[in-house]
Amino acid sequence: MTTAEVLAPTPGPPESPAKRGAGLSPLARYLLVRAALLVPMVWVLVTMVFLLMRVIGDPIQAALGGRLSPAQIAERKADAGLDRPILTQYWEYISGLFRGDFGTTLTDKRQVSTILVENGAATLELAFWSLIVAFAIGIPLGRLAARYRDRLPDVLLRLFAILVYAAPVFFVGLLLKLAFTPFGWPSSGRASIGTELTLQDVNPHTNIMIVDAILWGDPAMIGDVLKHAMLPAIALGLLTGGVFLRLVRVNLLQTMRMDYVTAARARGVSERRVLNKHAFRNALVPVVTVMGLQIALLLGGAILTETTFEWKGLGYQLAEYLIKRDFLAVQGIVTLIAIVVGVSSFLIDVIVAFVDPRVRF
Amino acid sequence: MKKFRRGTAIVAATALAGLTLAACGSGKDSGGGDSGSGIIVGTTDKVVSIDPAGAYDNGSLNVQTQVYQYLLNFPAGSTDLTPDAASKCEFDADDATKYVCTMKDGLKFANGNDLTASDVVFSFKRIVAINDPNGPATLLGAMKSIEATGDSTVTFTLAAPNDVTFPQVLVTSAGPIVDEETYPADKVMDDDAAVAANGFSGPYTISKYSKNQLAEFKANPDYDGTYGKAKTQTVTMKYYAKAENLKLDIKNKDIDVAYRSLTPTDIADLDKTDGVNVEVGAGGELRYIVFNLNKMPGDSPEQKLAIRKAVASSVNRSEISTEVYKGTYTPAYSMVPDGQAGATEAFKDAYGDKPDKAAAEKYLSDAGVSTPVSIKLQYNPDHYGSSSAEEYAAVKRQLEATGLFKVDLQSTEWVTYSEEYPADTYPVHQLGWFPDFPDADNYLSPFLSPYNKDKSGNFTNSHYNDEDTAFVDTTMSKLLDSERTDGDQASREATLGEIQARVADVVPYLPLLTGTSVAVAVDGVDGVKDTLDASFKFRFTSLSK
C-alpha cells in the first residue's frame, strides 16, 4: 500500500436525500434554526404590542379627549383607521411595518419612522457607552470577587452588585448629577449646545454624537461629547454591571471546579494562571448569552436614564408620548424596541455559537 | 488569555482616552460652535407645530412669535396694538362689521417671496379650512369672511359690528402670516418642511432645528415690524423635559435664560443664587374654582348662593400664594386679573381679603343652611402644575378651619377629568385659564356668555346663564354684548366693572390666584424684564448680553 493509498478517503455508502439536507455544517444549521425562530418571535412581540394598545382603550380619546367634540373624535378615528375591524387594522399595521411605516403620531403628526431615525441613534449610543461601563465594572470586579471567594472583598463586591442592580436608575442618576454637576460636569444633554449645533453640519450626519464629533475632527468636541455621556453611561452601566459582576463570579467559581481545571492544577500550574488562562474565557460565555437579555434591560433602563439626563433618544421620546397619551406613537416606538430585542437575541445566539462550539451540536 | 488582555487593554485605553478628552474639553461651553456669541434660552414648553394652523399652545407660540409677522402686534412692555405687517387697521366708517387692514409696501418673506394681502387672506382662510384639533380655528369664530380688496388691502367681515376684541385676535396664535407659495392650503405643514421653506418674515428665521430638542434662530435683516431690530444675532432655544434639569443648567450658567416652567421652589432657590436674576412680570393665568350650580350642595338656589358666598368669605388667597406658590402666583380678587384694563377687585370689595368666619356663618344661617356643609371638591393633579395638590389641600384646610364645611377632596387625571367635568360629574371643581389675548373680555365672555351644551359659549359647565334653569342671567348677556362692541374705553371699563361686581355677587366662579410670568437670567443678560408683559409674548428681540 502506497502512502497515497493510505491517505485517500475510504469511499462510503451514497448519501440519502434526507441526509443531504442535514449536510449543512452544524454552525450553519444552528444559525438557520435560530433565524427561523426569530420571525415568529418578532411576530409575537409586535402582535402583543398591537393588542395591548387596543386593550387599553381608544387611543384618540386618550390623546385628544376633552379637546375635541365627539364628532371630531369620530373623524380622527376614521382618519387613523381605528374605526375599521380589528383584523383590518392588524393587517394594515403588519403590512405597514414591512414598508417601514410605523404610523403617525396623534398629537404632533410626525412620522414615527422619522422619530425612530432621529432618536434611535442616541439610544444606540447610550447603550454602547453603558455596555462599556458595564464590562469595565462587571468583568474585572467579578473576577476579583471569585478570586477572593467568601472573603471581605467578595462580600463587599457582592453587596455592591446587589445595590447597583436594585437601585432605581433614575435615583442613581439623580445622585450622580448632584455629586458631579457642582464640579462642572454637565447635568443633561448629549453635548454642549454649541457642539450639538455644529455637529448638525457634519456630512454624513449619523446622529451618533461621538461618530459625528470624530468626523468633525475637533478633539474638544470629542471630549465634550464624552463628558456628557459619562454620567448617563455610568447610571445605566452600573445596573448591567452589577449583573455581569455576579455572573462572572458565579461562572468563574463553577469553572474552577471543572475537571480540566483540576488537571491543570495537578500539573502544577499556579492558581493565578489557572484562573486567568484556563477558567476565565469559559466563564465569559454565559455572560455573552445574558448580554442578549441585558439589551432589553438596557432599553428599559434607557427610558429613565434618558429622561433623567435629557438624553434625547427613543426612551426620552417614549416617555414624552406616554405623558401626552399618544398611544399610536408609543405603539410605533415599542414595536421598534421589540424588534431590536428580538434581533439582538438572535445576534447574541450567533456570537455564542462562534465562541462556544458546544451550543451548535 | 493574551487576546483577553488585549481586549481589556483596549477597553481601558478607550475609557482613559475618554476621560482625558473629557477633562480636556471641560470648559462649560466647550465644544466649539457659536453658542458663545449668542444667547441660549431654556424652556420646558414643547412645540406642537411651527405651522400656525396646527398649534395653539405656549411652546409653539414662542417659536411663532420670533419667526412670523402679524398684521398688528404688541411692542415690548405694552399691550397697545401697533402695526406690524399692516400700516394701519380700522373699522370701516360706513359698515362697522368690516375691519380693514392696509399692508406695508415691500414686505418679503425670508425666502424672497413677496408678502402681500393675498398671503394674509390665505393664512386666515387655511386656519379655518384645516380646523386642526391642535389649531387656533376657534379663535376666528367672530370672522365671517376675509378677502383681499386690493394688492395691499385686506377686509375682514365680522359677525358683530364694531367688535373691539377682534383686533386682539390678530395677535394670537391665529394671526401669523404664512407664505402661500410654500404652505399647503389644506393641511398642516411638517416642522422640518416649514424650516426648509423659510417662509418667515418675523424678526428671526430658523437656521437649525431639531424638534423639541434645539432650535437656532438667526436675526432676519429684512424684518420691518413692531419689535424693531434684534439686539442679538443668534438665539438658541433648548427644550427640556424636566424643570430640574432646566434649573441645574441655569444655576450652573450653562444657559443664559430659563423661561417657563420652573417650579415655585426652584424659583425661590434660584432667587438666592449668586449670578442669576429672577425676573417677574405680568402674568395672566387665572386659577379658580367652578361651582356647578345644578350639582353643588344646597336645597334651593338661595341656599346654593349662600354656600358660595360663605366659601368666598372663607378662603385665604394670600396664604396659598405665599405658602404654596412662594409668590409666583398672587391673589386674584376678580375673574379679570390685576393689570388688565378694566380689572377691579370685586371679590375683595364684597368679601374682604382675609377669611371672615362671622360673615360666612351669617350667609349660611340666613339661608337656613345646616352646617357643616359637605362639599365634594375635585381637582386635577397633572394639568395645572405640580402644586395643585398642595393648593387644594390648603383650600380644604381653610374651609374646614371655619367649622362650617366638611370637604371631600378628590383628584382625577386630566384625561378623565376633561371628560367628566363637562358631563356634570363634579359639584365643585378646579379649572385654570390662560387667555387667548390680553383683554378683559377674554376673562369674561368664555365664562359668562349664555350657556349652551356645545360649550361654544360658557365652557366651564357651571350652568351659569343657562336659560333652562334658575341661573339664567339676561342682564349679564346684555352687559357682555355692550362691552364687546363699545369703542369708548371709559364707558367700556365701567361696564367691565359692573360685570365683575355681578360675578362677585353671584359667585358662579371663585377666582383664587393669578400667575406671574417668570424668567431667570444669568448676570449680564439684559432685556428679559422688558418682554415679560401682559401680552404674554416672549420676544427674543429684547434680549442682549
Short mmCIF file of N, CA and C in Angstrom, two decimals, chain A residues 61-62 64-68 72 76 106-110 114 118-119 129 132 136 139 143 174 177 181 184-189 192-198 200-201 218-224 226-227 230 276-277 280 284 307-310 312 316-317 320 324-325, chain B residues 1 3-5 11 14-15 17-19 21-22 25-35 40 46-48 131-134 188 190 192 208-216 236 238-246 248-249 252 254-255 382 413-415 418-419:
data_model
loop_
_atom_site.label_atom_id
_atom_site.label_comp_id
_atom_site.label_asym_id
_atom_site.label_seq_id
_atom_site.Cartn_x
_atom_site.Cartn_y
_atom_site.Cartn_z
N GLN A 61 -59.31 59.01 21.92
CA GLN A 61 -59.98 59.60 23.08
C GLN A 61 -58.95 59.91 24.16
N ALA A 62 -57.99 58.99 24.34
CA ALA A 62 -56.98 59.19 25.38
C ALA A 62 -56.12 60.41 25.09
N LEU A 64 -56.75 63.00 22.75
CA LEU A 64 -57.40 64.26 22.37
C LEU A 64 -58.74 64.50 23.08
N GLY A 65 -59.13 63.56 23.93
CA GLY A 65 -60.39 63.71 24.66
C GLY A 65 -60.40 64.99 25.47
N GLY A 66 -61.54 65.66 25.50
CA GLY A 66 -61.63 66.91 26.24
C GLY A 66 -61.28 68.10 25.37
N ARG A 67 -60.58 67.85 24.26
CA ARG A 67 -60.23 68.96 23.37
C ARG A 67 -61.08 68.95 22.12
N LEU A 68 -61.71 67.83 21.85
CA LEU A 68 -62.50 67.71 20.62
C LEU A 68 -63.92 67.27 20.94
N GLN A 72 -65.70 65.25 16.13
CA GLN A 72 -64.30 65.39 15.71
C GLN A 72 -63.48 64.16 16.10
N ARG A 76 -61.40 61.82 13.60
CA ARG A 76 -59.98 61.49 13.79
C ARG A 76 -59.76 59.98 13.82
N LEU A 106 -50.28 61.04 17.03
CA LEU A 106 -51.57 61.72 17.06
C LEU A 106 -51.42 63.19 17.42
N THR A 107 -50.52 63.45 18.35
CA THR A 107 -50.50 64.79 18.94
C THR A 107 -49.74 65.80 18.10
N ASP A 108 -48.66 65.39 17.45
CA ASP A 108 -47.94 66.36 16.62
C ASP A 108 -47.73 65.88 15.19
N LYS A 109 -48.42 64.81 14.84
CA LYS A 109 -48.49 64.33 13.45
C LYS A 109 -47.12 64.14 12.80
N ARG A 110 -46.23 63.50 13.52
CA ARG A 110 -44.92 63.17 12.94
C ARG A 110 -44.93 61.72 12.52
N THR A 114 -39.65 58.66 11.38
CA THR A 114 -38.72 59.80 11.48
C THR A 114 -38.16 59.89 12.90
N GLU A 118 -34.33 59.64 13.94
CA GLU A 118 -33.67 60.78 14.59
C GLU A 118 -33.23 60.47 16.01
N ASN A 119 -34.00 59.65 16.72
CA ASN A 119 -33.70 59.43 18.13
C ASN A 119 -33.08 58.06 18.43
N TRP A 129 -22.20 53.11 25.30
CA TRP A 129 -21.38 53.62 26.41
C TRP A 129 -21.67 52.86 27.70
N ILE A 132 -20.00 49.53 27.78
CA ILE A 132 -18.58 49.66 28.11
C ILE A 132 -18.40 49.79 29.62
N ALA A 136 -16.58 47.21 31.99
CA ALA A 136 -15.45 47.71 32.78
C ALA A 136 -15.65 47.45 34.26
N ILE A 139 -16.74 42.76 34.66
CA ILE A 139 -15.80 41.66 34.39
C ILE A 139 -14.61 41.66 35.37
N ARG A 143 -14.20 38.91 38.50
CA ARG A 143 -13.01 38.06 38.63
C ARG A 143 -12.38 38.25 40.02
N LEU A 174 -29.84 60.71 39.58
CA LEU A 174 -30.01 61.95 40.36
C LEU A 174 -28.83 62.15 41.31
N LYS A 177 -25.86 63.25 39.39
CA LYS A 177 -25.98 64.65 38.98
C LYS A 177 -25.63 65.58 40.15
N THR A 181 -22.36 67.62 39.17
CA THR A 181 -22.59 68.90 38.48
C THR A 181 -21.95 70.10 39.20
N GLY A 184 -18.75 71.04 37.62
CA GLY A 184 -18.73 71.44 36.21
C GLY A 184 -19.13 70.34 35.24
N TRP A 185 -19.50 69.17 35.73
CA TRP A 185 -19.94 68.12 34.81
C TRP A 185 -21.35 68.46 34.34
N PRO A 186 -21.62 68.23 33.09
CA PRO A 186 -22.96 68.59 32.59
C PRO A 186 -24.04 67.70 33.20
N SER A 187 -25.16 68.30 33.49
CA SER A 187 -26.24 67.55 34.12
C SER A 187 -27.17 66.93 33.08
N SER A 188 -27.12 67.45 31.87
CA SER A 188 -28.09 66.96 30.88
C SER A 188 -27.61 67.21 29.47
N GLY A 189 -28.25 66.52 28.55
CA GLY A 189 -27.95 66.71 27.13
C GLY A 189 -26.87 65.76 26.64
N SER A 192 -22.63 69.94 24.60
CA SER A 192 -22.91 71.36 24.79
C SER A 192 -23.70 71.86 23.58
N ILE A 193 -24.44 72.95 23.79
CA ILE A 193 -25.32 73.41 22.72
C ILE A 193 -24.52 73.77 21.47
N GLY A 194 -23.39 74.43 21.67
CA GLY A 194 -22.55 74.80 20.53
C GLY A 194 -22.11 73.58 19.76
N THR A 195 -21.72 72.55 20.48
CA THR A 195 -21.29 71.31 19.84
C THR A 195 -22.44 70.68 19.06
N GLU A 196 -23.58 70.62 19.71
CA GLU A 196 -24.73 69.98 19.05
C GLU A 196 -25.09 70.70 17.75
N LEU A 197 -25.09 72.03 17.82
CA LEU A 197 -25.44 72.79 16.61
C LEU A 197 -24.39 72.60 15.52
N THR A 198 -23.13 72.59 15.93
CA THR A 198 -22.06 72.42 14.94
C THR A 198 -22.13 71.03 14.31
N GLN A 200 -24.53 69.24 13.70
CA GLN A 200 -25.61 69.05 12.72
C GLN A 200 -25.12 69.30 11.29
N ASP A 201 -23.96 69.98 11.19
CA ASP A 201 -23.41 70.26 9.86
C ASP A 201 -22.50 69.15 9.35
N ASP A 218 -12.64 67.57 15.78
CA ASP A 218 -12.20 68.52 16.80
C ASP A 218 -12.09 67.80 18.15
N PRO A 219 -10.87 67.64 18.69
CA PRO A 219 -10.72 66.91 19.96
C PRO A 219 -11.56 67.51 21.09
N ALA A 220 -11.71 68.84 21.09
CA ALA A 220 -12.51 69.47 22.15
C ALA A 220 -13.96 69.00 22.08
N MET A 221 -14.45 68.84 20.87
CA MET A 221 -15.83 68.37 20.71
C MET A 221 -15.95 66.92 21.12
N ILE A 222 -14.96 66.12 20.77
CA ILE A 222 -14.99 64.70 21.17
C ILE A 222 -15.01 64.62 22.70
N GLY A 223 -14.16 65.43 23.33
CA GLY A 223 -14.12 65.47 24.79
C GLY A 223 -15.45 65.91 25.38
N ASP A 224 -16.05 66.90 24.74
CA ASP A 224 -17.33 67.42 25.21
C ASP A 224 -18.42 66.34 25.14
N LEU A 226 -17.93 63.07 25.10
CA LEU A 226 -17.63 62.01 26.09
C LEU A 226 -18.01 62.46 27.49
N LYS A 227 -17.74 63.72 27.76
CA LYS A 227 -18.05 64.23 29.10
C LYS A 227 -19.57 64.19 29.36
N MET A 230 -20.73 60.59 30.06
CA MET A 230 -20.17 59.89 31.22
C MET A 230 -21.23 59.55 32.29
N ASN A 276 -6.73 32.79 35.38
CA ASN A 276 -6.67 33.72 34.24
C ASN A 276 -6.67 33.01 32.89
N LYS A 277 -5.93 31.91 32.80
CA LYS A 277 -5.75 31.29 31.48
C LYS A 277 -6.79 30.20 31.19
N PHE A 280 -11.10 31.61 32.92
CA PHE A 280 -11.77 32.89 32.69
C PHE A 280 -12.53 32.95 31.36
N LEU A 284 -16.76 33.43 30.57
CA LEU A 284 -17.36 34.58 29.89
C LEU A 284 -18.51 34.18 28.95
N THR A 307 -34.57 60.24 30.33
CA THR A 307 -35.41 61.31 30.88
C THR A 307 -34.64 62.06 31.96
N THR A 308 -33.92 61.32 32.79
CA THR A 308 -33.18 61.97 33.88
C THR A 308 -32.12 62.91 33.33
N PHE A 309 -31.45 62.49 32.26
CA PHE A 309 -30.33 63.27 31.74
C PHE A 309 -30.66 64.02 30.45
N GLU A 310 -31.93 64.13 30.11
CA GLU A 310 -32.33 64.82 28.88
C GLU A 310 -31.57 64.26 27.68
N LYS A 312 -31.76 62.74 24.46
CA LYS A 312 -32.97 62.70 23.62
C LYS A 312 -32.97 61.53 22.64
N TYR A 316 -36.53 58.71 25.81
CA TYR A 316 -36.99 60.07 26.10
C TYR A 316 -38.28 60.35 25.34
N GLN A 317 -38.27 60.01 24.05
CA GLN A 317 -39.46 60.25 23.23
C GLN A 317 -40.63 59.41 23.72
N GLU A 320 -42.13 61.02 26.66
CA GLU A 320 -42.87 62.22 26.26
C GLU A 320 -44.25 61.86 25.69
N LYS A 324 -48.18 62.43 26.99
CA LYS A 324 -49.23 63.03 26.14
C LYS A 324 -50.32 62.02 25.78
N ARG A 325 -50.14 60.78 26.22
CA ARG A 325 -51.07 59.68 25.96
C ARG A 325 -51.26 59.46 24.46
N MET B 1 -5.72 33.91 26.47
CA MET B 1 -5.64 34.90 27.54
C MET B 1 -5.03 36.21 27.05
N LYS B 3 -5.40 37.35 24.20
CA LYS B 3 -6.46 38.08 23.48
C LYS B 3 -7.29 38.89 24.46
N PHE B 4 -7.61 38.20 25.58
CA PHE B 4 -8.44 38.92 26.55
C PHE B 4 -7.70 40.15 27.09
N ARG B 5 -6.43 39.91 27.39
CA ARG B 5 -5.67 41.04 27.93
C ARG B 5 -5.65 42.20 26.94
N VAL B 11 -10.29 48.34 26.05
CA VAL B 11 -11.39 48.97 26.80
C VAL B 11 -10.84 50.01 27.76
N THR B 14 -9.60 53.01 25.93
CA THR B 14 -10.72 53.82 25.44
C THR B 14 -11.29 54.68 26.58
N ALA B 15 -11.49 54.00 27.72
CA ALA B 15 -12.05 54.72 28.87
C ALA B 15 -11.12 55.84 29.30
N ALA B 17 -8.80 57.32 27.49
CA ALA B 17 -8.79 58.38 26.47
C ALA B 17 -10.03 59.25 26.61
N GLY B 18 -11.15 58.57 26.87
CA GLY B 18 -12.40 59.31 27.04
C GLY B 18 -12.32 60.29 28.18
N LEU B 19 -11.81 59.78 29.30
CA LEU B 19 -11.70 60.64 30.47
C LEU B 19 -10.76 61.81 30.21
N LEU B 21 -9.93 63.12 27.27
CA LEU B 21 -10.55 64.07 26.35
C LEU B 21 -11.64 64.88 27.03
N ALA B 22 -12.40 64.15 27.88
CA ALA B 22 -13.46 64.85 28.60
C ALA B 22 -12.87 65.92 29.48
N GLY B 25 -11.82 68.86 27.43
CA GLY B 25 -12.93 69.69 26.98
C GLY B 25 -13.83 70.05 28.12
N SER B 26 -13.27 70.41 29.23
CA SER B 26 -14.11 70.57 30.41
C SER B 26 -14.68 71.96 30.57
N GLY B 27 -14.37 72.85 29.65
CA GLY B 27 -14.96 74.18 29.76
C GLY B 27 -16.45 74.11 29.63
N LYS B 28 -17.15 75.03 30.24
CA LYS B 28 -18.62 74.95 30.24
C LYS B 28 -19.20 75.04 28.84
N ASP B 29 -18.55 75.84 27.99
CA ASP B 29 -19.07 75.95 26.64
C ASP B 29 -18.15 75.26 25.65
N SER B 30 -17.50 74.24 26.15
CA SER B 30 -16.58 73.55 25.29
C SER B 30 -17.30 72.96 24.11
N GLY B 31 -16.58 72.73 23.13
CA GLY B 31 -17.18 72.06 22.00
C GLY B 31 -17.40 72.94 20.82
N GLY B 32 -16.89 74.12 20.87
CA GLY B 32 -16.99 74.96 19.71
C GLY B 32 -18.38 75.41 19.43
N GLY B 33 -18.69 75.60 18.16
CA GLY B 33 -19.99 76.18 17.81
C GLY B 33 -19.94 77.65 18.14
N ASP B 34 -21.07 78.32 17.92
CA ASP B 34 -21.07 79.76 18.17
C ASP B 34 -21.99 80.13 19.31
N SER B 35 -22.19 79.17 20.25
CA SER B 35 -23.10 79.46 21.35
C SER B 35 -22.62 80.64 22.17
N ILE B 40 -28.62 81.70 24.87
CA ILE B 40 -29.29 80.40 24.93
C ILE B 40 -30.46 80.50 25.92
N LYS B 46 -43.14 72.66 24.99
CA LYS B 46 -42.87 71.86 23.80
C LYS B 46 -43.56 72.49 22.59
N VAL B 47 -42.96 72.29 21.43
CA VAL B 47 -43.56 72.81 20.19
C VAL B 47 -44.46 71.73 19.60
N VAL B 48 -45.72 72.06 19.43
CA VAL B 48 -46.62 71.13 18.74
C VAL B 48 -46.43 71.29 17.24
N ASN B 131 -58.85 73.54 10.25
CA ASN B 131 -59.57 73.29 11.51
C ASN B 131 -58.94 72.15 12.30
N ASP B 132 -57.64 72.23 12.45
CA ASP B 132 -56.91 71.17 13.16
C ASP B 132 -57.28 71.19 14.65
N PRO B 133 -57.42 70.01 15.27
CA PRO B 133 -57.78 70.00 16.70
C PRO B 133 -56.74 70.68 17.58
N ASN B 134 -55.50 70.72 17.13
CA ASN B 134 -54.48 71.44 17.90
C ASN B 134 -54.40 72.90 17.48
N VAL B 188 -51.67 70.81 7.65
CA VAL B 188 -50.62 71.42 8.47
C VAL B 188 -49.27 71.01 7.91
N ASP B 190 -45.42 70.10 8.03
CA ASP B 190 -44.45 69.47 8.94
C ASP B 190 -43.36 70.49 9.32
N ASP B 192 -40.09 70.33 9.84
CA ASP B 192 -38.86 70.35 9.04
C ASP B 192 -39.11 71.00 7.68
N LYS B 208 -31.31 76.34 12.39
CA LYS B 208 -31.15 74.91 12.65
C LYS B 208 -32.30 74.47 13.55
N TYR B 209 -32.74 73.24 13.35
CA TYR B 209 -33.94 72.84 14.08
C TYR B 209 -33.97 71.34 14.33
N SER B 210 -34.07 70.96 15.59
CA SER B 210 -34.36 69.57 15.97
C SER B 210 -35.58 69.65 16.87
N LYS B 211 -36.67 69.12 16.41
CA LYS B 211 -37.94 69.33 17.10
C LYS B 211 -37.85 68.99 18.59
N ASN B 212 -38.21 69.95 19.39
CA ASN B 212 -38.24 69.81 20.84
C ASN B 212 -36.91 69.39 21.44
N GLN B 213 -35.85 69.69 20.70
CA GLN B 213 -34.50 69.47 21.24
C GLN B 213 -33.73 70.79 21.21
N LEU B 214 -33.49 71.28 20.01
CA LEU B 214 -32.78 72.54 19.86
C LEU B 214 -33.34 73.30 18.67
N ALA B 215 -33.37 74.62 18.79
CA ALA B 215 -33.74 75.44 17.64
C ALA B 215 -32.84 76.67 17.65
N GLU B 216 -32.22 76.94 16.53
CA GLU B 216 -31.33 78.10 16.45
C GLU B 216 -32.00 79.17 15.58
N THR B 236 -30.53 80.67 20.70
CA THR B 236 -30.77 79.24 20.62
C THR B 236 -31.74 78.84 21.72
N LYS B 238 -33.26 75.81 23.88
CA LYS B 238 -33.04 74.43 24.28
C LYS B 238 -34.29 73.95 25.01
N TYR B 239 -34.78 72.79 24.60
CA TYR B 239 -36.02 72.26 25.17
C TYR B 239 -35.71 71.18 26.19
N TYR B 240 -36.29 71.31 27.37
CA TYR B 240 -36.06 70.37 28.46
C TYR B 240 -37.32 69.57 28.74
N ALA B 241 -37.09 68.33 29.21
CA ALA B 241 -38.23 67.54 29.66
C ALA B 241 -38.51 67.82 31.13
N LYS B 242 -37.47 68.11 31.87
CA LYS B 242 -37.64 68.24 33.31
C LYS B 242 -37.20 69.61 33.80
N ALA B 243 -38.05 70.19 34.64
CA ALA B 243 -37.72 71.50 35.20
C ALA B 243 -36.45 71.42 36.03
N GLU B 244 -36.17 70.28 36.62
CA GLU B 244 -34.98 70.17 37.48
C GLU B 244 -33.70 70.33 36.64
N ASN B 245 -33.71 69.82 35.41
CA ASN B 245 -32.53 69.99 34.55
C ASN B 245 -32.40 71.43 34.08
N LEU B 246 -33.53 72.05 33.81
CA LEU B 246 -33.52 73.46 33.43
C LEU B 246 -32.93 74.28 34.57
N LEU B 248 -30.90 73.24 37.00
CA LEU B 248 -29.46 72.97 37.16
C LEU B 248 -28.65 73.72 36.12
N ASP B 249 -29.14 73.76 34.88
CA ASP B 249 -28.38 74.40 33.81
C ASP B 249 -28.32 75.92 33.98
N ASN B 252 -25.94 76.55 36.90
CA ASN B 252 -24.54 76.39 36.51
C ASN B 252 -24.13 77.33 35.39
N ASP B 254 -25.01 77.30 32.36
CA ASP B 254 -24.83 76.64 31.07
C ASP B 254 -25.78 77.22 30.03
N ILE B 255 -26.84 77.84 30.48
CA ILE B 255 -27.73 78.58 29.58
C ILE B 255 -27.87 80.01 30.11
N ASP B 382 -52.49 66.86 37.16
CA ASP B 382 -51.50 66.75 36.09
C ASP B 382 -51.68 67.74 34.95
N GLU B 413 -57.10 62.42 37.07
CA GLU B 413 -56.16 62.77 36.00
C GLU B 413 -56.89 63.42 34.82
N TRP B 414 -56.15 64.22 34.08
CA TRP B 414 -56.76 65.11 33.09
C TRP B 414 -57.59 64.39 32.03
N VAL B 415 -57.11 63.25 31.58
CA VAL B 415 -57.85 62.54 30.53
C VAL B 415 -59.29 62.28 30.98
N SER B 418 -61.16 65.85 32.01
CA SER B 418 -61.66 66.67 30.91
C SER B 418 -62.91 66.08 30.28
N GLU B 419 -63.18 64.82 30.56
CA GLU B 419 -64.43 64.22 30.09
C GLU B 419 -65.53 64.36 31.15
#
